[in-house]
Short mmCIF file of N, CA and C in Angstrom, two decimals:
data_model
loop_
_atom_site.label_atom_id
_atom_site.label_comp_id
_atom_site.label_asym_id
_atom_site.label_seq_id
_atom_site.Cartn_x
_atom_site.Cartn_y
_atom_site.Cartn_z
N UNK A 841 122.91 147.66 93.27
CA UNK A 841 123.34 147.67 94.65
C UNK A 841 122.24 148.18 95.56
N UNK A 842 121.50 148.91 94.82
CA UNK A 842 120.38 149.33 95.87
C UNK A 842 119.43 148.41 95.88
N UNK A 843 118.99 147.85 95.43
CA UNK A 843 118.11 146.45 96.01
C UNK A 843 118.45 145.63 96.69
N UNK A 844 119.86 145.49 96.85
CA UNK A 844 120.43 144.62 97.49
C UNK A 844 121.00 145.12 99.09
N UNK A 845 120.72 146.27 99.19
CA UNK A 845 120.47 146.76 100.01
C UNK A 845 119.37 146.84 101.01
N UNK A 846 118.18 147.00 100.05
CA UNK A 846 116.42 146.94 100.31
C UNK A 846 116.10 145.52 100.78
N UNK A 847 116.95 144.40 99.84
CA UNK A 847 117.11 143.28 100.11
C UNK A 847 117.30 142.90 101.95
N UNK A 848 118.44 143.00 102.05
CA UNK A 848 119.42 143.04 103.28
C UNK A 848 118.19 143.99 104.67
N UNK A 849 117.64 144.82 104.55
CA UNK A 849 116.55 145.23 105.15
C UNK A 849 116.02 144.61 105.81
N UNK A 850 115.22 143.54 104.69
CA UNK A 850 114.02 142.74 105.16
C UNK A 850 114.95 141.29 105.85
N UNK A 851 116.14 140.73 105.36
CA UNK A 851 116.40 139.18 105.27
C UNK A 851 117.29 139.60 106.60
N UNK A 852 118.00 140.93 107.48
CA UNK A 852 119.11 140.80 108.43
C UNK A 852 117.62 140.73 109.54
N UNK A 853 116.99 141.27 109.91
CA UNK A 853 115.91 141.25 111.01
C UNK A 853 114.86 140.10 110.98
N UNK A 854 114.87 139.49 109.67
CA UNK A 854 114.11 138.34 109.69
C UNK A 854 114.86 136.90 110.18
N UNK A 855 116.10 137.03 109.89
CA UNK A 855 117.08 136.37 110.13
C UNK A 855 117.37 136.48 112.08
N UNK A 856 117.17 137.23 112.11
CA UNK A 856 117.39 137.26 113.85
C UNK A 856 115.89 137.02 114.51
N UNK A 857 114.72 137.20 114.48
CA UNK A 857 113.46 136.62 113.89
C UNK A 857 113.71 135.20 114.51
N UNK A 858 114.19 134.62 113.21
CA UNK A 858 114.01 132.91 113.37
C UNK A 858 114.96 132.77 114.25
N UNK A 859 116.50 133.12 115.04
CA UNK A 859 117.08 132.61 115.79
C UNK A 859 116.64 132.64 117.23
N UNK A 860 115.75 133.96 117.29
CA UNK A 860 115.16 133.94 118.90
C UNK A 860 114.24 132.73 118.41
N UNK A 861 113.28 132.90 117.87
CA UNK A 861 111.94 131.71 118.21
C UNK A 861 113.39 130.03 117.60
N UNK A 862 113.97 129.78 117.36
CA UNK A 862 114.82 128.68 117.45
C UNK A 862 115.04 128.41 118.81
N UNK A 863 115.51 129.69 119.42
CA UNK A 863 116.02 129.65 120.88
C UNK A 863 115.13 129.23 121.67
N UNK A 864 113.62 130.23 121.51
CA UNK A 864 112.99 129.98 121.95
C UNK A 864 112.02 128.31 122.81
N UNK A 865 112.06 127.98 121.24
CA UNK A 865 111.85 126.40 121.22
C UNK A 865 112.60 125.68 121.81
N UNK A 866 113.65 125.62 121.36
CA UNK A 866 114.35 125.02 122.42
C UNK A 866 114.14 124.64 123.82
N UNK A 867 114.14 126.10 124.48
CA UNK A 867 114.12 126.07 126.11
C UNK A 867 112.78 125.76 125.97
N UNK A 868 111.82 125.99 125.33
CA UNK A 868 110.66 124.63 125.47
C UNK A 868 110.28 123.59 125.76
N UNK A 869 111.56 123.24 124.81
CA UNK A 869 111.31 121.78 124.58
C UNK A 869 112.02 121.00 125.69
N UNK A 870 113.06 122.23 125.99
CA UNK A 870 114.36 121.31 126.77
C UNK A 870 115.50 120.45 126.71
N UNK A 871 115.51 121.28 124.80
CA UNK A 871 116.23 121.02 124.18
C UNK A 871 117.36 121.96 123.32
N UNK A 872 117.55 122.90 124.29
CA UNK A 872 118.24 124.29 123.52
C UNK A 872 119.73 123.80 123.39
N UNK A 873 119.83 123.47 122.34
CA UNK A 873 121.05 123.53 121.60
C UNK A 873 121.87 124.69 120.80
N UNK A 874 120.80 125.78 120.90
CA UNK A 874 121.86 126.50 119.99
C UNK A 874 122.87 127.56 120.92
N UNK A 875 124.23 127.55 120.76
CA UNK A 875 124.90 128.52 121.45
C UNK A 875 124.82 129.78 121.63
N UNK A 876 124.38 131.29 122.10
CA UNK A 876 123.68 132.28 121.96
C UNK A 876 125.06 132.77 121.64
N UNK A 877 126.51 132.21 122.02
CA UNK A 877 127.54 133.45 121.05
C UNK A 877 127.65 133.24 119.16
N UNK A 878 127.48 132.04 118.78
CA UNK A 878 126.94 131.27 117.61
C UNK A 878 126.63 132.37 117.27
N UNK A 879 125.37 132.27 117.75
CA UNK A 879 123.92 133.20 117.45
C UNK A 879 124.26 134.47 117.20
N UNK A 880 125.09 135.63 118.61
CA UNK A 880 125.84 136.15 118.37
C UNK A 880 126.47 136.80 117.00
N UNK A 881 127.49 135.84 117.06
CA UNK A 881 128.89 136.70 116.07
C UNK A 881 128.41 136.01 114.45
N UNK A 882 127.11 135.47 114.16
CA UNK A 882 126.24 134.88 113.09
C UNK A 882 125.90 136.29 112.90
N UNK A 883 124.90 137.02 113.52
CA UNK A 883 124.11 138.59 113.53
C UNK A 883 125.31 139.11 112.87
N UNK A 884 126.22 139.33 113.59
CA UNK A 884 127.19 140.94 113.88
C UNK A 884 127.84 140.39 112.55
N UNK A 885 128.55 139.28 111.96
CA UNK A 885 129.13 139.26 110.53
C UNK A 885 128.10 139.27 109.59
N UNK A 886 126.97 139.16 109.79
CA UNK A 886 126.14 139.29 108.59
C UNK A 886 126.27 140.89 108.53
N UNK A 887 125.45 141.31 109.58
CA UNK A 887 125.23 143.01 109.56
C UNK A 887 126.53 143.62 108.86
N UNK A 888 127.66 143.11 109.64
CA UNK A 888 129.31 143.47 108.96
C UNK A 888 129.44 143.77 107.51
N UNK A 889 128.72 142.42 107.36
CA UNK A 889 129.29 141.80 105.46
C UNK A 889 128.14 142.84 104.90
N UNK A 890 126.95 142.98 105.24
CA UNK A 890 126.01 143.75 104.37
C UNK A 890 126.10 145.26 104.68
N UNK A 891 126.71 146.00 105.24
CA UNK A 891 127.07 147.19 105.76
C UNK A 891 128.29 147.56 104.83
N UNK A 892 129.59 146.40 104.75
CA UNK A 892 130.60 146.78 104.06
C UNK A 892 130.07 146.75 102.38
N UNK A 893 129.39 145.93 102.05
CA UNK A 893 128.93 145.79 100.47
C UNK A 893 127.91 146.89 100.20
N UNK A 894 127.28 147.37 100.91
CA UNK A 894 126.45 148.60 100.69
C UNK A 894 127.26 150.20 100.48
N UNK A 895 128.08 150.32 101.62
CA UNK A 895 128.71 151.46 101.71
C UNK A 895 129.96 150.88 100.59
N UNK A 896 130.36 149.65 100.15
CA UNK A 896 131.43 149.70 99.48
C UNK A 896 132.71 149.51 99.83
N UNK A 897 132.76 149.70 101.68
CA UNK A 897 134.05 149.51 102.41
C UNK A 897 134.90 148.07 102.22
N UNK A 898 136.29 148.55 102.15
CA UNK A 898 137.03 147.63 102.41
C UNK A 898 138.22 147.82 104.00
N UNK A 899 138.66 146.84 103.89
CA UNK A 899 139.86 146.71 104.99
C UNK A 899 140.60 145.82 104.31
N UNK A 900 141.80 146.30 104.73
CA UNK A 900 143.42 146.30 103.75
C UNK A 900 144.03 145.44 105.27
N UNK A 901 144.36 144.55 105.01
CA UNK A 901 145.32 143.88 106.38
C UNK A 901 147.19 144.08 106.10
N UNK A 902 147.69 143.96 105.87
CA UNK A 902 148.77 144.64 105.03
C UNK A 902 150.12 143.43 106.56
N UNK A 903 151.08 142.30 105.68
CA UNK A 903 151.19 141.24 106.20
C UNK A 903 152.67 141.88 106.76
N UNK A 904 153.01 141.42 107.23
CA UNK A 904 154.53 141.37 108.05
C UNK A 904 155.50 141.38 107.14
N UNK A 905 155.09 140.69 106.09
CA UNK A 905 156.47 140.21 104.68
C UNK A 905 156.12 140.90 103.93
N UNK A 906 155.43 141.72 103.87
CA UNK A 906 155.23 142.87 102.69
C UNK A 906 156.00 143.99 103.44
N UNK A 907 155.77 144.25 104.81
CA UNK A 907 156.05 145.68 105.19
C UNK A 907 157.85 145.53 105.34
N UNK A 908 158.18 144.18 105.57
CA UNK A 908 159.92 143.86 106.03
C UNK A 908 160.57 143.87 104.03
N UNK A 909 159.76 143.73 102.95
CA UNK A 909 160.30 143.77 101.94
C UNK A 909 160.13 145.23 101.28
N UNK A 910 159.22 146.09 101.57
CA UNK A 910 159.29 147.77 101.32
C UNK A 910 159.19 148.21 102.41
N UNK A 911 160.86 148.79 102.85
CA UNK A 911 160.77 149.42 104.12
C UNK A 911 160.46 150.92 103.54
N UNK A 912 160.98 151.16 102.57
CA UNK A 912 160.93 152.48 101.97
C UNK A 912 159.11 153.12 102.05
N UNK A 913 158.23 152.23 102.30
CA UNK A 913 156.92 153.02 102.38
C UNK A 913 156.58 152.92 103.72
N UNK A 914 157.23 152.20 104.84
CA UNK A 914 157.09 152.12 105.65
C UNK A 914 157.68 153.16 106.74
N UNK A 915 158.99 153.40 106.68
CA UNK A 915 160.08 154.47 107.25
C UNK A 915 159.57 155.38 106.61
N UNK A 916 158.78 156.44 107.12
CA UNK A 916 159.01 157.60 106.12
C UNK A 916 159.63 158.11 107.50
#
């Protein structure tokens, strides 16, 4: 896990790297196609996904039909 960490280092900032000079080109060319929220919420779930696998975190969503079939953990 720790390389993959060391990993994640080098590939999340290199990764944002190539989307500015993408962008970049673009408005160059006069051809900017890429959407900057794309671009966006692309960054912030990577950083997300490699932040939660490093530290190990999870999130529990816990559904409507689970909580209406054990009220007993629910009512305390």
């Amino acid at each position: 896990m720790e390389e993959y960490g060391k990993i994640l280092i080098i590939a999340m900032p290199l990764f944002a790297v190539l989307i500015i000079i993408e962008k970049l080109y673009g408005i160059y060319k006069g051809e900017d196609n890429v959407p900057v929220m794309d671009a966006v919420s692309s960054i912030s779930s990577g950083i997300t996904n490699a932040v939660k696998d490093v530290l190990g975190l999870s999130i529990t969503f816990i559904s409507f039909e689970f909580k209406v079939s054990k009220p007993e953990i629910t009512n305390s």
